[in-house]
Coordinates of C-alpha atoms and ligand atoms in Angstrom, one line a residue:
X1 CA 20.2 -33.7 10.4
X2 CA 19.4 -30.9 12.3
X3 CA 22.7 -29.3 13.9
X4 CA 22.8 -27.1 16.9
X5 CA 23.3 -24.0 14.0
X6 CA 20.1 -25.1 12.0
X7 CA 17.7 -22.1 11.6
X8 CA 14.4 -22.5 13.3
X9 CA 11.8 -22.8 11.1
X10 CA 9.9 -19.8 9.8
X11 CA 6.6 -19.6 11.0
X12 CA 4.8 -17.0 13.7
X13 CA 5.5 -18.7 17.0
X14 CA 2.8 -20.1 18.6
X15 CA 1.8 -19.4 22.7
X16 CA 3.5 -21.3 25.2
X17 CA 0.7 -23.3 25.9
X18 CA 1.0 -25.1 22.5
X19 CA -2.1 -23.6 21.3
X20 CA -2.9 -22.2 17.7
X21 CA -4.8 -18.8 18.6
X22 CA -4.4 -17.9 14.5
X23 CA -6.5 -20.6 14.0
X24 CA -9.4 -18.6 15.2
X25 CA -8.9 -16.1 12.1
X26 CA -10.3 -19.1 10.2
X27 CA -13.6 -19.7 11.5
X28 CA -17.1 -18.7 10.0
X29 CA -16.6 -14.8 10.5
X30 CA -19.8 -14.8 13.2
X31 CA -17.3 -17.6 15.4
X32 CA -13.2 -16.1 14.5
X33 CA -11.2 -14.2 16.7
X34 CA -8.7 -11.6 15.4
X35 CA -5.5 -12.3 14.1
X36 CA -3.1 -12.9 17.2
X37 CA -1.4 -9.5 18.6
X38 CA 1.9 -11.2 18.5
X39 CA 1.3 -11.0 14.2
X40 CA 1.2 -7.2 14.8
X41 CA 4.9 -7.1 17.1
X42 CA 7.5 -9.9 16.9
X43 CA 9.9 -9.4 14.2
X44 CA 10.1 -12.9 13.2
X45 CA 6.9 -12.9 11.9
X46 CA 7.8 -9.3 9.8
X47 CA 10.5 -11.2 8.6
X48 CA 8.4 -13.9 7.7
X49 CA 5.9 -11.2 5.8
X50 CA 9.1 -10.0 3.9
X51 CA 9.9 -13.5 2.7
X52 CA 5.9 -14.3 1.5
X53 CA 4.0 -11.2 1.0
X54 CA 6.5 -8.7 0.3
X55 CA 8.5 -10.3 -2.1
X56 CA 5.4 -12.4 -3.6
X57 CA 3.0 -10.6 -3.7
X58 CA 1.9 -6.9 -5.9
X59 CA 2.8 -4.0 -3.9
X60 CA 1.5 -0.1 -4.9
X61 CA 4.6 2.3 -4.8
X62 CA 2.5 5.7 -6.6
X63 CA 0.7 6.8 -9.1
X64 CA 1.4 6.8 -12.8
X65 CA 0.6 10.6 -12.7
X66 CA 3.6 11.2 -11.0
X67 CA 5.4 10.4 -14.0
X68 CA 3.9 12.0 -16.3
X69 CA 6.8 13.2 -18.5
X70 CA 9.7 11.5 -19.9
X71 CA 12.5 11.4 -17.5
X72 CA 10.3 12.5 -14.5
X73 CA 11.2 9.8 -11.5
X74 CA 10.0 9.2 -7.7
X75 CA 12.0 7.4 -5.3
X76 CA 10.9 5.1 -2.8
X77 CA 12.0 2.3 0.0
X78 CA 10.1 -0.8 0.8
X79 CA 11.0 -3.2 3.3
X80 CA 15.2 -2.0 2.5
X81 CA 14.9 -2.2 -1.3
X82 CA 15.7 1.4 -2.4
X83 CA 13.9 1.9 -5.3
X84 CA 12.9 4.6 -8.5
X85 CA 10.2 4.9 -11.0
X86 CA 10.9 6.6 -14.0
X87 CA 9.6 7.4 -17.3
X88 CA 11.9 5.9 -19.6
X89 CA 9.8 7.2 -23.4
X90 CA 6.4 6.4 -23.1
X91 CA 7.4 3.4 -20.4
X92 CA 7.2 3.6 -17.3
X93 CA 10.5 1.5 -15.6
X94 CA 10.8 0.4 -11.8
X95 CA 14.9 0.4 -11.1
X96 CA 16.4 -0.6 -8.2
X97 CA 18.7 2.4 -6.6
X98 CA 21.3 0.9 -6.0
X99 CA 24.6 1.6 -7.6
X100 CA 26.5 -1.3 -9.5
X101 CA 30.1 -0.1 -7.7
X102 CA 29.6 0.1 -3.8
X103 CA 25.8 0.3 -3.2
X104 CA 25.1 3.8 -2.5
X105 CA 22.0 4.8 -3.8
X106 CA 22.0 6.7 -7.5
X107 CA 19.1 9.1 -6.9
X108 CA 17.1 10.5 -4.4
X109 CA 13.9 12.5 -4.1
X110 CA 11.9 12.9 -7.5
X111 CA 11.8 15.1 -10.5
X112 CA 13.3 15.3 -14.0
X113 CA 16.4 14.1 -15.3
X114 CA 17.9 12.5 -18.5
X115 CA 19.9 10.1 -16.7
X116 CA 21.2 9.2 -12.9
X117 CA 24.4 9.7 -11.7
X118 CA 25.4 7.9 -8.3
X119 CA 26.4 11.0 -6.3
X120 CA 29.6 9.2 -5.0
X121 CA 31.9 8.1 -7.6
X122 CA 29.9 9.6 -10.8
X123 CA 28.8 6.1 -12.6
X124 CA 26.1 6.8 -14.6
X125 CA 22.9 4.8 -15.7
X126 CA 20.5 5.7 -18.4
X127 CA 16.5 5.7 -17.8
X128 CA 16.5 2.1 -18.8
X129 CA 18.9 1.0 -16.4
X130 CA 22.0 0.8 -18.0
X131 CA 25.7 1.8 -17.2
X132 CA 26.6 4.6 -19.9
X133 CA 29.5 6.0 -17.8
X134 CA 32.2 4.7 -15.2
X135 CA 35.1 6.9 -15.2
X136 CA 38.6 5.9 -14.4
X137 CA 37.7 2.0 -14.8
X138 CA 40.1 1.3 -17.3
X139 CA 42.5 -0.4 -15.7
X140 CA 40.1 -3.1 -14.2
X141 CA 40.6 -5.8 -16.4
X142 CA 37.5 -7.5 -18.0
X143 CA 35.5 -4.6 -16.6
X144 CA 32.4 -4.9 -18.9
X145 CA 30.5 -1.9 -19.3
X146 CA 28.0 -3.4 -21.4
X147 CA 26.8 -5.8 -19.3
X148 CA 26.4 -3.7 -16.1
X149 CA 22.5 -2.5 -15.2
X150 CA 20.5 -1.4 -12.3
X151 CA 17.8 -4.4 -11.6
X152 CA 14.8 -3.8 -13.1
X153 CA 11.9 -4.8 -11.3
X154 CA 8.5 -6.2 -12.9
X155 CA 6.1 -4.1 -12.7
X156 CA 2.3 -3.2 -13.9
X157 CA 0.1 0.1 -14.5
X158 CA -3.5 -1.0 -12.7
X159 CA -6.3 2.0 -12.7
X160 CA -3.3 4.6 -12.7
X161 CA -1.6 2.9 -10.2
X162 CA 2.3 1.2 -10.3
X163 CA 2.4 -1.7 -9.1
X164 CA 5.9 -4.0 -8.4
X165 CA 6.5 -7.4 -8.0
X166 CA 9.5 -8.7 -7.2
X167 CA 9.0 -12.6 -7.5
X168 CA 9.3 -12.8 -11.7
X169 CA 6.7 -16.2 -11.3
X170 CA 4.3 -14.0 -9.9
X171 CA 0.3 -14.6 -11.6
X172 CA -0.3 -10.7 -13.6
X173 CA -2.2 -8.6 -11.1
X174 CA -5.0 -7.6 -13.4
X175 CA -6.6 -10.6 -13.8
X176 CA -6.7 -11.7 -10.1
X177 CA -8.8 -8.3 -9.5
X178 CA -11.3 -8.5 -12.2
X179 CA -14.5 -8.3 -9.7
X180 CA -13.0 -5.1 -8.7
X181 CA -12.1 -3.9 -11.7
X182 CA -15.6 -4.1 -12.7
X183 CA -16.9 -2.6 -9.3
X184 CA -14.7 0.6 -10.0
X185 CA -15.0 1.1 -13.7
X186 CA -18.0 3.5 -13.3
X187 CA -15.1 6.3 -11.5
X188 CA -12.5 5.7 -13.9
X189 CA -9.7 5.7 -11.3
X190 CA -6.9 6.4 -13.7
X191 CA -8.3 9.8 -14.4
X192 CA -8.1 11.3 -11.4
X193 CA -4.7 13.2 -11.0
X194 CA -2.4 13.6 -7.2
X195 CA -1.7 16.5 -5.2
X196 CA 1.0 16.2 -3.3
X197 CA 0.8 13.9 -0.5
X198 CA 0.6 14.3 3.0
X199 CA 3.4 12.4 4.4
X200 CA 3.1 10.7 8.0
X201 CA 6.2 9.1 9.6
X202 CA 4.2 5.6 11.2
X203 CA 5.4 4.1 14.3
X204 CA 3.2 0.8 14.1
X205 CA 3.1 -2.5 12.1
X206 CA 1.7 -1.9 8.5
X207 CA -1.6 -4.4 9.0
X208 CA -3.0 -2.2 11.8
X209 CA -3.0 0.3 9.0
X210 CA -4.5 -1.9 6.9
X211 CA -7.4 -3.0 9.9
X212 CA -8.0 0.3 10.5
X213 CA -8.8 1.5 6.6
X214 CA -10.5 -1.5 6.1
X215 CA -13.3 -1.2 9.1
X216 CA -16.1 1.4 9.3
X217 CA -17.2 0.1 12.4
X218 CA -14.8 3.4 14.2
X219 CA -16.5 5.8 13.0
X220 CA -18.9 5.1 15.7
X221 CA -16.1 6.3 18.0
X222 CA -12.7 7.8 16.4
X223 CA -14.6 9.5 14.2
X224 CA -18.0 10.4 15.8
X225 CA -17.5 14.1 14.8
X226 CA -16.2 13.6 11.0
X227 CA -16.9 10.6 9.0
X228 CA -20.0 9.2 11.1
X229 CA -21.8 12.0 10.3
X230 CA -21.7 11.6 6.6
X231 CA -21.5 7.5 6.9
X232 CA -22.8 5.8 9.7
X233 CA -20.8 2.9 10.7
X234 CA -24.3 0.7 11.2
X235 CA -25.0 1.3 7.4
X236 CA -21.4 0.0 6.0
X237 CA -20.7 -3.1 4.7
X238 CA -18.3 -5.7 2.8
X239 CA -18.6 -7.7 -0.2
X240 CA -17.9 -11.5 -0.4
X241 CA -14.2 -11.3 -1.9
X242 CA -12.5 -14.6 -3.5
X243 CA -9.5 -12.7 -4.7
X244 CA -6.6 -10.6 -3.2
X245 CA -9.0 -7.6 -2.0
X246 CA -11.7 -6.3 -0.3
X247 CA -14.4 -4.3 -1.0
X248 CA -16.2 -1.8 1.7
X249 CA -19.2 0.0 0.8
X250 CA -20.2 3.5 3.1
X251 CA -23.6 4.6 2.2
X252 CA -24.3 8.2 3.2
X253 CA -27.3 9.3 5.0
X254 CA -29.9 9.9 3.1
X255 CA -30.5 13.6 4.4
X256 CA -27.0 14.2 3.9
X257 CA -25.2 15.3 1.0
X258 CA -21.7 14.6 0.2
X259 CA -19.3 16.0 -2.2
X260 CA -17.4 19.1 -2.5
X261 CA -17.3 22.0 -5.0
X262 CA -15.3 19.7 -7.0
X263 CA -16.5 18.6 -10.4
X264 CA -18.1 14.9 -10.1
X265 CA -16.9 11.8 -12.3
X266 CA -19.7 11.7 -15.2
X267 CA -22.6 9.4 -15.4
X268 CA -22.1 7.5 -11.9
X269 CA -25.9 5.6 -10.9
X270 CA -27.9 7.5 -7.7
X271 CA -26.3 4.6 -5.6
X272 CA -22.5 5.6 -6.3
X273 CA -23.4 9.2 -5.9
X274 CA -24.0 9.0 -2.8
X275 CA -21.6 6.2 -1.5
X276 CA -17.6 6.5 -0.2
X277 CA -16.1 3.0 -2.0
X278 CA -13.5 1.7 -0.1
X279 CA -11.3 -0.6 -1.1
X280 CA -7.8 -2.8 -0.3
X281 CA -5.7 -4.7 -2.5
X282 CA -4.1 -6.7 -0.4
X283 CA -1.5 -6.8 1.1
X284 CA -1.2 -2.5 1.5
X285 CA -3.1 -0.6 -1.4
X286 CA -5.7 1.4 0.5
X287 CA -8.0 3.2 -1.6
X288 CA -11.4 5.4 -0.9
X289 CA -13.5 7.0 -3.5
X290 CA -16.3 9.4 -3.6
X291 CA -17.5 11.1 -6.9
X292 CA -15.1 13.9 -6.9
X293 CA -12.2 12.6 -4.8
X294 CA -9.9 10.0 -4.7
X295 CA -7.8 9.2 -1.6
X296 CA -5.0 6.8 -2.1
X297 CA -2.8 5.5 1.0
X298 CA 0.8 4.6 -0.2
X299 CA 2.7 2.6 2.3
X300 CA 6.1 2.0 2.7
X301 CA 7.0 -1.2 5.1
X302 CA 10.4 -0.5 6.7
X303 CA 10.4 -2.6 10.1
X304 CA 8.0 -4.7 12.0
X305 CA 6.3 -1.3 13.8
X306 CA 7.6 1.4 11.1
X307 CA 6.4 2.4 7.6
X308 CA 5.8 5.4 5.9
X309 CA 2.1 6.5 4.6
X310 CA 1.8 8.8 2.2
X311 CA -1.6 10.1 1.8
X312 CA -2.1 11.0 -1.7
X313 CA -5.6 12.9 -2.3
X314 CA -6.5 13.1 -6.1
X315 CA -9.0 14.9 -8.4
X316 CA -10.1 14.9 -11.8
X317 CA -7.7 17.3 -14.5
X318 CA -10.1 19.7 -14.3
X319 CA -10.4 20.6 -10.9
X320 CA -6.5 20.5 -10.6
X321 CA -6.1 22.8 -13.7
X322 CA -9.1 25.3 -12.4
X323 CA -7.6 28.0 -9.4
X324 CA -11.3 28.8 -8.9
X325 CA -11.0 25.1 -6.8
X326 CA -8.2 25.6 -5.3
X327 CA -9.8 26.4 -1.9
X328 CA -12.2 23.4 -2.5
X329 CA -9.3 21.2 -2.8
X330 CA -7.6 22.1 -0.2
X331 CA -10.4 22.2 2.1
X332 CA -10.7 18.5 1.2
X333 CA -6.7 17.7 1.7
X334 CA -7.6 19.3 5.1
X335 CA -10.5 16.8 6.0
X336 CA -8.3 14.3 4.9
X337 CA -5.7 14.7 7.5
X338 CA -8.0 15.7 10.2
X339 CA -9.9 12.2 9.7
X340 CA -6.4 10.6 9.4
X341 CA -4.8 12.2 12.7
X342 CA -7.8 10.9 14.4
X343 CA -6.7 7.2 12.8
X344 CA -3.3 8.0 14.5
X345 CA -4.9 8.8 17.9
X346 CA -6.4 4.7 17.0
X347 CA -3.2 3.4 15.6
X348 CA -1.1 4.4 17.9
X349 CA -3.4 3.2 20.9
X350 CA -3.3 -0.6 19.4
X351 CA 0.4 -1.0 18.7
X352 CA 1.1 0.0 22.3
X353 CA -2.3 -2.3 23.5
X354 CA -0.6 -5.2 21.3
X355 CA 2.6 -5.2 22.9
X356 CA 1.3 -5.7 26.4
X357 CA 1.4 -9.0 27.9
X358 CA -2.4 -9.1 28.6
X359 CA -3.3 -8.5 24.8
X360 CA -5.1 -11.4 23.1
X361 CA -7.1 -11.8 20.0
X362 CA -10.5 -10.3 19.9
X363 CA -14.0 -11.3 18.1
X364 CA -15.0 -10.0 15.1
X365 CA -18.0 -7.3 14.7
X366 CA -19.9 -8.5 11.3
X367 CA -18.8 -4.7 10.4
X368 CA -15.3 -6.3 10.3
X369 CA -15.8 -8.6 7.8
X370 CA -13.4 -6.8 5.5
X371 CA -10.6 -7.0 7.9
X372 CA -11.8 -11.2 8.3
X373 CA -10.8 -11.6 4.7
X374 CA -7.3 -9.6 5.4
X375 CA -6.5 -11.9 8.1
X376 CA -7.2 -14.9 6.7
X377 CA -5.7 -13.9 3.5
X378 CA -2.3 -13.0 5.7
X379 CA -2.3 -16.4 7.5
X380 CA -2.2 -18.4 4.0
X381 CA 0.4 -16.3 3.1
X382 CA 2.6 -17.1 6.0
X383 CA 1.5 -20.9 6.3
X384 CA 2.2 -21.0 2.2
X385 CA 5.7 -22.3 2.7
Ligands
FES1 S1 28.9 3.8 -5.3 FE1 28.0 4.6 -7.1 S2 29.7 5.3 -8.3 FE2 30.6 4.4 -6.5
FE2_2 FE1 -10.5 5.9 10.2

């Protein structure tokens, strides 16, 4: 019986006028309207994304290059669960931070280490998680040493990715992305090796992150002087997608060449040459490849309009091992952030457009179609139960 305490039930609210306006996501992609801008501000619909996608679903958290050693770690935080990769041997482990005593986190940061010792009262855990010190416990009866661990949280290496998952019934990820897979076997992803990332602080919700890697349509405006040169928007287009991803192909103009000074992944077809891949994995791994460079987007979700992006551009060995490319690369890390600071002029502009009273969802361009399959993908998420 429902009590005057009883918790509303989860779901997006809907307008006042009773109306479904997320229902529009679902129509043929020439008839849908955009997901709602209310998806994009209340927290009760976060929340919501917490309880189905988050913790459901496979979510990116770096690159297995950034372990490449035994007992080198990176730290992260998604959606409040502190978290650390490590090389534990040849395995790579995804801990959870926090401390067994009183919660503080164990580590911060990233580098190398044989162990981690919570800073505050010295308990220390070994690479695989478990409590190998605890000093000055010895009075607390049944205090069981043995049995104490840091969680470990599944996890799986995909094209030199990490990827957790925190619901243990999850499907494997691999399987569900075989069509992409196959599309990106010709670059072999897990090659290509990370510089250090450019690190943005991200005052809007993670989806219009998402949107806005996912569409080539604004390079017509947002980036008329960068990216529409080399990749007209009119040219760009998404695959038909069944799984959890999307797939957006960039042709470059024909008179144009792309590329850098840096060497070129082997034996790719004319077509690849001359193409920027661009691809999601839903709900937040945001990838773009050309021949020579790889540009990974790591987000971490920490409130309904915050996350952090870390934009991680990556080469092949040899061009990171070669100081003769060292300008090369660097002039690419630098194109990379002009193009993203532009997305941030974009980003920024639709949060604040979202959270006005006036905002409503808007129709599709067919050079959204990519963002289509987000959306919908999203909304059976949140209507999964
Ligand atoms: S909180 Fe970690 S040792 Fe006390
Ligand atoms: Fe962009």
């Amino acid at each position: 019986m429902a009590t005057p305490t009883a918790k509303r039930p989860l779901r997006p609210a809907k307008p006042r006028d009773g109306s479904d306006d997320a229902a529009a996501v679902r129509r043929p992609l020439a008839q849908a309207s955009t997901l709602p801008p209310r998806y994009y501000t209340e927290p009760e619909t976060y929340a919501l994304e917490v309880e189905r996608i988050f913790r459901r679903e496979w979510l990116s958290i770096g690159r297995v290059d950034q372990v490449a050693k035994p007992g080198d770690f990176f730290c992260t935080e998604i959606f409040g669960e502190p978290l650390v990769a490590v090389r534990d041997g040849s395995q790579v482990r995804v801990l959870s931070r926090v401390c067994r005593h009183r919660g503080m986190a164990v580590v911060a940061g990233a580098g190398n280490t044989s162990s981690f010792q919570c800073p505050y009262h010295t308990w220390t855990y070994a690479l695989d998680g478990r409590l190998v010190g605890a000093p000055e416990m010895r009075r607390a009866e049944d205090f069981d040493r043995a049995g104490i661990r840091l969680p470990e949280i599944r996890s799986e290496i995909w094209e030199g990715w990490i990827f957790v998952n925190f619901d243990d019934r999850a499907w494997p990820l691999a399987p569900a992305l075989e069509p992409l897979m196959r599309a990106v076997a010709p670059y072999g992803l897990a090659q290509f090796r990370s510089t250090p990332p450019l690190v943005f602080d991200s005052p809007w919700n993670w989806k219009i992150m998402v949107d806005n890697f996912m569409e080539s349509y604004h390079h017509l405006g947002i980036h008329a002087d960068t990216l529409q040169y080399f990749y007209p928007a009119s040219g760009t287009y998404a695959e038909d997608s069944d799984g959890p991803y999307a797939i957006l192909r960039n042709p470059a103009r024909p008179d144009v060449e792309i590329g850098t000074e840096l060497p070129q992944v082997a034996g790719l077809t004319d077509d690849l040459q001359s193409l920027l891949f661009v691809a999601a994995v839903f709900p937040y791994h945001l990838f773009a490849v050309t021949p020579d460079l790889l540009t990974y987007y790591q987000i971490e979700p920490r409130t309904v309009d915050h996350f952090i992006l870390r934009i991680f551009v990556c080469a092949l060995p040899e061009a990171l091992d070669d100081p003769a490319r060292a300008a090369a690369l660097e002039s690419a890390r630098e194109f990379v952030n002009r193009v993203h600071l532009q997305d941030i002029v974009a980003c920024s502009g639709v949060q604040a457009g979202y959270r006005s009273t006036t905002a409503r969802p808007g129709r599709y361009s067919h050079l959204e179609k990519a963002l289509w399959q987000f959306h919908r993908w999203v909304l059976d998420r949140l209507e999964s139960g």
